[in-house]
Amino acid sequence: MNKVWNVEDVRKLLAETGEKMGFDCAHVPVEVSSRMEKTMGSFLFREKEGRITAHAFRFAQVLLSGYYDESVVRNVILHEYAHFYANVRDNRNHKHDAYFKRVCEELGIPTHTYFKELLPRTKKNGYILVCSKCGSRVAARRKVDSVNMILKSKVSGCCHAKIRAKKAVF
Ligand SMILES: [Zn+2]
Ligand SMILES: [Zn+2]
């Protein structure tokens, strides 16, 4: 089990980071969301008349839940701080450009944005294909079309028998 983070822990890390970088973010609210499915964290801001105003840091609940190693959680939080630093300090939305990446380097975090892949995959409907003779698993497919194709054209590798499909969630 990894460390479980609460909002205070996140705020503390952000405040320490702001101090270290000489650009304070303690006034920016930290939000935790159970509905983030596509990202682990985001930095929300408003862009108006050439000025960028910080709105909030938002993190996925699963990120803080103890599911991930502490270093992963830190990297995500500092990644969002890097967006804050780059955008608000420079009044420009730097996204993931070279300037942003330099900020990441200064923070000692990876410059890439792999965090999407870290999200636990939600289970979906599909089909498990099994050998009709011995019952061992042959394959798994999401789409009924590819299932039908296999049922029509292939036999099991184990027994050279017909293949059967079973609905499953995986
Ligand atoms: Zn980012
Ligand atoms: Zn078999």
PDB file of C-alpha atoms and ligand atoms in Angstrom:
ATOM      1  CA  MET A   1       0.000   0.000   0.000  1.00  0.00           C
ATOM      2  CA  ASN A   2       1.318   3.415  -0.923  1.00  0.00           C
ATOM      3  CA  LYS A   3       0.881   6.683   0.877  1.00  0.00           C
ATOM      4  CA  VAL A   4      -2.675   8.021   0.781  1.00  0.00           C
ATOM      5  CA  TRP A   5      -2.683  11.749   0.134  1.00  0.00           C
ATOM      6  CA  ASN A   6      -5.166  14.254   1.456  1.00  0.00           C
ATOM      7  CA  VAL A   7      -5.681  17.766   0.141  1.00  0.00           C
ATOM      8  CA  GLU A   8      -3.410  19.175   2.848  1.00  0.00           C
ATOM      9  CA  ASP A   9      -0.507  16.990   1.698  1.00  0.00           C
ATOM     10  CA  VAL A  10      -1.014  18.251  -1.847  1.00  0.00           C
ATOM     11  CA  ARG A  11      -1.199  21.865  -0.707  1.00  0.00           C
ATOM     12  CA  LYS A  12       1.959  21.418   1.329  1.00  0.00           C
ATOM     13  CA  LEU A  13       3.928  20.021  -1.608  1.00  0.00           C
ATOM     14  CA  LEU A  14       2.668  22.808  -3.859  1.00  0.00           C
ATOM     15  CA  ALA A  15       3.547  25.466  -1.280  1.00  0.00           C
ATOM     16  CA  GLU A  16       7.051  24.043  -0.789  1.00  0.00           C
ATOM     17  CA  THR A  17       7.543  23.918  -4.527  1.00  0.00           C
ATOM     18  CA  GLY A  18       6.338  27.497  -4.934  1.00  0.00           C
ATOM     19  CA  GLU A  19       8.802  28.617  -2.314  1.00  0.00           C
ATOM     20  CA  LYS A  20      11.663  26.731  -3.914  1.00  0.00           C
ATOM     21  CA  MET A  21      10.891  28.177  -7.330  1.00  0.00           C
ATOM     22  CA  GLY A  22      10.260  31.673  -6.014  1.00  0.00           C
ATOM     23  CA  PHE A  23       6.760  31.771  -7.450  1.00  0.00           C
ATOM     24  CA  ASP A  24       4.074  31.192  -4.899  1.00  0.00           C
ATOM     25  CA  CYS A  25       0.891  29.215  -5.595  1.00  0.00           C
ATOM     26  CA  ALA A  26      -0.494  28.935  -2.059  1.00  0.00           C
ATOM     27  CA  HIS A  27      -3.494  31.098  -2.973  1.00  0.00           C
ATOM     28  CA  VAL A  28      -4.615  28.698  -5.725  1.00  0.00           C
ATOM     29  CA  PRO A  29      -7.355  26.309  -4.543  1.00  0.00           C
ATOM     30  CA  VAL A  30      -6.710  22.576  -4.716  1.00  0.00           C
ATOM     31  CA  GLU A  31      -9.620  20.396  -5.794  1.00  0.00           C
ATOM     32  CA  VAL A  32     -10.004  16.641  -5.831  1.00  0.00           C
ATOM     33  CA  SER A  33     -12.347  15.105  -8.344  1.00  0.00           C
ATOM     34  CA  SER A  34     -13.750  11.615  -8.607  1.00  0.00           C
ATOM     35  CA  ARG A  35     -14.925  12.276 -12.122  1.00  0.00           C
ATOM     36  CA  MET A  36     -11.630  12.831 -13.918  1.00  0.00           C
ATOM     37  CA  GLU A  37     -11.224   9.996 -16.358  1.00  0.00           C
ATOM     38  CA  LYS A  38      -8.819  11.290 -18.930  1.00  0.00           C
ATOM     39  CA  THR A  39      -6.139  12.936 -16.827  1.00  0.00           C
ATOM     40  CA  MET A  40      -4.598  12.678 -13.398  1.00  0.00           C
ATOM     41  CA  GLY A  41      -4.330  16.354 -12.841  1.00  0.00           C
ATOM     42  CA  SER A  42      -4.975  19.703 -14.405  1.00  0.00           C
ATOM     43  CA  PHE A  43      -4.181  23.319 -13.818  1.00  0.00           C
ATOM     44  CA  LEU A  44      -7.216  25.485 -14.508  1.00  0.00           C
ATOM     45  CA  PHE A  45      -6.757  29.088 -15.485  1.00  0.00           C
ATOM     46  CA  ARG A  46      -8.463  31.970 -17.229  1.00  0.00           C
ATOM     47  CA  GLU A  47      -6.977  33.848 -20.100  1.00  0.00           C
ATOM     48  CA  LYS A  48      -8.274  37.366 -20.593  1.00  0.00           C
ATOM     49  CA  GLU A  49      -6.832  40.411 -22.302  1.00  0.00           C
ATOM     50  CA  GLY A  50      -3.342  39.000 -22.365  1.00  0.00           C
ATOM     51  CA  ARG A  51      -3.363  38.029 -18.712  1.00  0.00           C
ATOM     52  CA  ILE A  52      -3.540  34.568 -17.212  1.00  0.00           C
ATOM     53  CA  THR A  53      -5.199  34.101 -13.843  1.00  0.00           C
ATOM     54  CA  ALA A  54      -4.894  30.892 -11.842  1.00  0.00           C
ATOM     55  CA  HIS A  55      -8.223  29.274 -11.051  1.00  0.00           C
ATOM     56  CA  ALA A  56      -7.452  25.920  -9.418  1.00  0.00           C
ATOM     57  CA  PHE A  57      -5.350  22.798  -9.314  1.00  0.00           C
ATOM     58  CA  ARG A  58      -7.467  19.712  -9.799  1.00  0.00           C
ATOM     59  CA  PHE A  59      -6.401  16.131  -9.201  1.00  0.00           C
ATOM     60  CA  ALA A  60      -8.080  12.808  -9.770  1.00  0.00           C
ATOM     61  CA  GLN A  61      -9.140  11.090  -6.581  1.00  0.00           C
ATOM     62  CA  VAL A  62      -7.533   7.860  -7.722  1.00  0.00           C
ATOM     63  CA  LEU A  63      -4.178   9.619  -7.904  1.00  0.00           C
ATOM     64  CA  LEU A  64      -4.281  10.342  -4.184  1.00  0.00           C
ATOM     65  CA  SER A  65      -5.887   7.082  -3.139  1.00  0.00           C
ATOM     66  CA  GLY A  66      -2.763   5.047  -2.429  1.00  0.00           C
ATOM     67  CA  TYR A  67      -2.967   3.286  -5.766  1.00  0.00           C
ATOM     68  CA  TYR A  68       0.245   4.896  -7.017  1.00  0.00           C
ATOM     69  CA  ASP A  69       3.800   5.154  -5.831  1.00  0.00           C
ATOM     70  CA  GLU A  70       4.606   8.389  -4.038  1.00  0.00           C
ATOM     71  CA  SER A  71       7.054   9.448  -6.759  1.00  0.00           C
ATOM     72  CA  VAL A  72       4.323   9.178  -9.399  1.00  0.00           C
ATOM     73  CA  VAL A  73       1.966  11.350  -7.345  1.00  0.00           C
ATOM     74  CA  ARG A  74       4.699  13.926  -6.796  1.00  0.00           C
ATOM     75  CA  ASN A  75       5.501  14.018 -10.493  1.00  0.00           C
ATOM     76  CA  VAL A  76       1.877  14.664 -11.400  1.00  0.00           C
ATOM     77  CA  ILE A  77       1.489  17.409  -8.800  1.00  0.00           C
ATOM     78  CA  LEU A  78       4.736  19.102  -9.850  1.00  0.00           C
ATOM     79  CA  HIS A  79       3.727  18.766 -13.502  1.00  0.00           C
ATOM     80  CA  GLU A  80       0.637  20.845 -12.759  1.00  0.00           C
ATOM     81  CA  TYR A  81       2.733  23.316 -10.802  1.00  0.00           C
ATOM     82  CA  ALA A  82       4.942  23.625 -13.902  1.00  0.00           C
ATOM     83  CA  HIS A  83       1.861  24.639 -15.909  1.00  0.00           C
ATOM     84  CA  PHE A  84       1.017  27.220 -13.261  1.00  0.00           C
ATOM     85  CA  TYR A  85       4.563  28.566 -13.234  1.00  0.00           C
ATOM     86  CA  ALA A  86       4.961  28.707 -17.005  1.00  0.00           C
ATOM     87  CA  ASN A  87       1.542  30.153 -17.804  1.00  0.00           C
ATOM     88  CA  VAL A  88       0.919  32.574 -14.961  1.00  0.00           C
ATOM     89  CA  ARG A  89       4.442  33.916 -14.679  1.00  0.00           C
ATOM     90  CA  ASP A  90       4.733  34.512 -18.386  1.00  0.00           C
ATOM     91  CA  ASN A  91       1.049  35.347 -19.017  1.00  0.00           C
ATOM     92  CA  ARG A  92       1.021  32.921 -21.859  1.00  0.00           C
ATOM     93  CA  ASN A  93      -0.394  29.426 -22.310  1.00  0.00           C
ATOM     94  CA  HIS A  94       2.767  27.433 -22.868  1.00  0.00           C
ATOM     95  CA  LYS A  95       1.012  24.032 -22.910  1.00  0.00           C
ATOM     96  CA  HIS A  96       3.810  21.468 -23.222  1.00  0.00           C
ATOM     97  CA  ASP A  97       6.254  23.556 -25.209  1.00  0.00           C
ATOM     98  CA  ALA A  98      10.021  23.911 -24.771  1.00  0.00           C
ATOM     99  CA  TYR A  99       9.619  26.586 -22.096  1.00  0.00           C
ATOM    100  CA  PHE A 100       7.329  24.305 -20.102  1.00  0.00           C
ATOM    101  CA  LYS A 101       9.818  21.460 -20.432  1.00  0.00           C
ATOM    102  CA  ARG A 102      12.610  23.649 -19.076  1.00  0.00           C
ATOM    103  CA  VAL A 103      10.451  24.359 -16.031  1.00  0.00           C
ATOM    104  CA  CYS A 104       9.989  20.594 -15.598  1.00  0.00           C
ATOM    105  CA  GLU A 105      13.739  20.110 -15.716  1.00  0.00           C
ATOM    106  CA  GLU A 106      14.214  22.781 -13.089  1.00  0.00           C
ATOM    107  CA  LEU A 107      11.678  20.971 -10.922  1.00  0.00           C
ATOM    108  CA  GLY A 108      13.460  17.675 -11.478  1.00  0.00           C
ATOM    109  CA  ILE A 109      10.476  15.913 -13.025  1.00  0.00           C
ATOM    110  CA  PRO A 110      10.110  14.100 -16.363  1.00  0.00           C
ATOM    111  CA  THR A 111       9.360  16.384 -19.288  1.00  0.00           C
ATOM    112  CA  HIS A 112       7.038  13.934 -20.978  1.00  0.00           C
ATOM    113  CA  THR A 113       3.353  13.621 -20.243  1.00  0.00           C
ATOM    114  CA  TYR A 114       2.697   9.967 -19.811  1.00  0.00           C
ATOM    115  CA  PHE A 115       0.228  10.317 -16.975  1.00  0.00           C
ATOM    116  CA  LYS A 116      -2.775   9.311 -19.028  1.00  0.00           C
ATOM    117  CA  GLU A 117      -1.543   5.756 -19.245  1.00  0.00           C
ATOM    118  CA  LEU A 118      -1.385   5.554 -15.483  1.00  0.00           C
ATOM    119  CA  LEU A 119      -5.117   5.771 -15.067  1.00  0.00           C
ATOM    120  CA  PRO A 120      -6.645   2.419 -14.206  1.00  0.00           C
ATOM    121  CA  ARG A 121      -8.487   1.099 -17.206  1.00  0.00           C
ATOM    122  CA  THR A 122     -12.200   0.861 -16.793  1.00  0.00           C
ATOM    123  CA  LYS A 123     -13.631  -2.540 -17.598  1.00  0.00           C
ATOM    124  CA  LYS A 124     -15.672  -2.957 -20.721  1.00  0.00           C
ATOM    125  CA  ASN A 125     -17.859  -5.557 -22.364  1.00  0.00           C
ATOM    126  CA  GLY A 126     -16.242  -8.052 -24.649  1.00  0.00           C
ATOM    127  CA  TYR A 127     -15.956 -11.703 -25.522  1.00  0.00           C
ATOM    128  CA  ILE A 128     -13.689 -14.448 -24.288  1.00  0.00           C
ATOM    129  CA  LEU A 129     -13.019 -17.081 -26.917  1.00  0.00           C
ATOM    130  CA  VAL A 130     -12.512 -20.603 -25.633  1.00  0.00           C
ATOM    131  CA  CYS A 131     -11.810 -24.003 -27.101  1.00  0.00           C
ATOM    132  CA  SER A 132     -15.079 -25.964 -27.290  1.00  0.00           C
ATOM    133  CA  LYS A 133     -13.293 -29.208 -26.458  1.00  0.00           C
ATOM    134  CA  CYS A 134     -11.043 -28.432 -23.486  1.00  0.00           C
ATOM    135  CA  GLY A 135     -12.345 -25.029 -22.484  1.00  0.00           C
ATOM    136  CA  SER A 136      -9.020 -23.242 -22.474  1.00  0.00           C
ATOM    137  CA  ARG A 137      -8.898 -19.632 -23.388  1.00  0.00           C
ATOM    138  CA  VAL A 138      -7.967 -18.844 -26.963  1.00  0.00           C
ATOM    139  CA  ALA A 139      -8.378 -15.088 -27.189  1.00  0.00           C
ATOM    140  CA  ALA A 140     -10.372 -12.082 -26.064  1.00  0.00           C
ATOM    141  CA  ARG A 141     -12.010  -9.520 -28.303  1.00  0.00           C
ATOM    142  CA  ARG A 142     -14.088  -6.384 -27.829  1.00  0.00           C
ATOM    143  CA  LYS A 143     -15.945  -6.336 -31.100  1.00  0.00           C
ATOM    144  CA  VAL A 144     -18.565  -8.844 -32.171  1.00  0.00           C
ATOM    145  CA  ASP A 145     -17.428  -8.592 -35.789  1.00  0.00           C
ATOM    146  CA  SER A 146     -13.946  -9.818 -35.026  1.00  0.00           C
ATOM    147  CA  VAL A 147     -15.440 -12.558 -32.839  1.00  0.00           C
ATOM    148  CA  ASN A 148     -17.600 -13.762 -35.703  1.00  0.00           C
ATOM    149  CA  MET A 149     -14.633 -13.684 -38.026  1.00  0.00           C
ATOM    150  CA  ILE A 150     -12.619 -15.909 -35.714  1.00  0.00           C
ATOM    151  CA  LEU A 151     -15.521 -18.313 -35.098  1.00  0.00           C
ATOM    152  CA  LYS A 152     -15.989 -18.697 -38.837  1.00  0.00           C
ATOM    153  CA  SER A 153     -12.410 -19.056 -39.915  1.00  0.00           C
ATOM    154  CA  LYS A 154     -10.356 -20.516 -37.077  1.00  0.00           C
ATOM    155  CA  VAL A 155     -10.057 -23.560 -34.833  1.00  0.00           C
ATOM    156  CA  SER A 156      -8.401 -23.750 -31.427  1.00  0.00           C
ATOM    157  CA  GLY A 157      -4.641 -24.248 -31.354  1.00  0.00           C
ATOM    158  CA  CYS A 158      -4.853 -26.722 -28.483  1.00  0.00           C
ATOM    159  CA  CYS A 159      -7.396 -29.270 -29.774  1.00  0.00           C
ATOM    160  CA  HIS A 160      -8.049 -28.063 -33.304  1.00  0.00           C
ATOM    161  CA  ALA A 161     -11.646 -27.850 -32.205  1.00  0.00           C
ATOM    162  CA  LYS A 162     -14.364 -25.280 -32.748  1.00  0.00           C
ATOM    163  CA  ILE A 163     -14.035 -22.044 -30.846  1.00  0.00           C
ATOM    164  CA  ARG A 164     -16.835 -20.753 -28.667  1.00  0.00           C
ATOM    165  CA  ALA A 165     -17.432 -17.176 -27.534  1.00  0.00           C
ATOM    166  CA  LYS A 166     -18.623 -16.102 -24.090  1.00  0.00           C
ATOM    167  CA  LYS A 167     -19.670 -12.620 -23.122  1.00  0.00           C
ATOM    168  CA  ALA A 168     -17.435 -11.149 -20.462  1.00  0.00           C
ATOM    169  CA  VAL A 169     -16.460  -7.902 -18.796  1.00  0.00           C
ATOM    170  CA  PHE A 170     -12.722  -7.286 -18.675  1.00  0.00           C
TER     171      PHE A 170
HETATM  172 ZN    ZN B   1       0.393  18.869 -18.793  1.00  0.00          ZN
HETATM  173 ZN    ZN B   2      -8.579 -27.309 -26.463  1.00  0.00          ZN
END
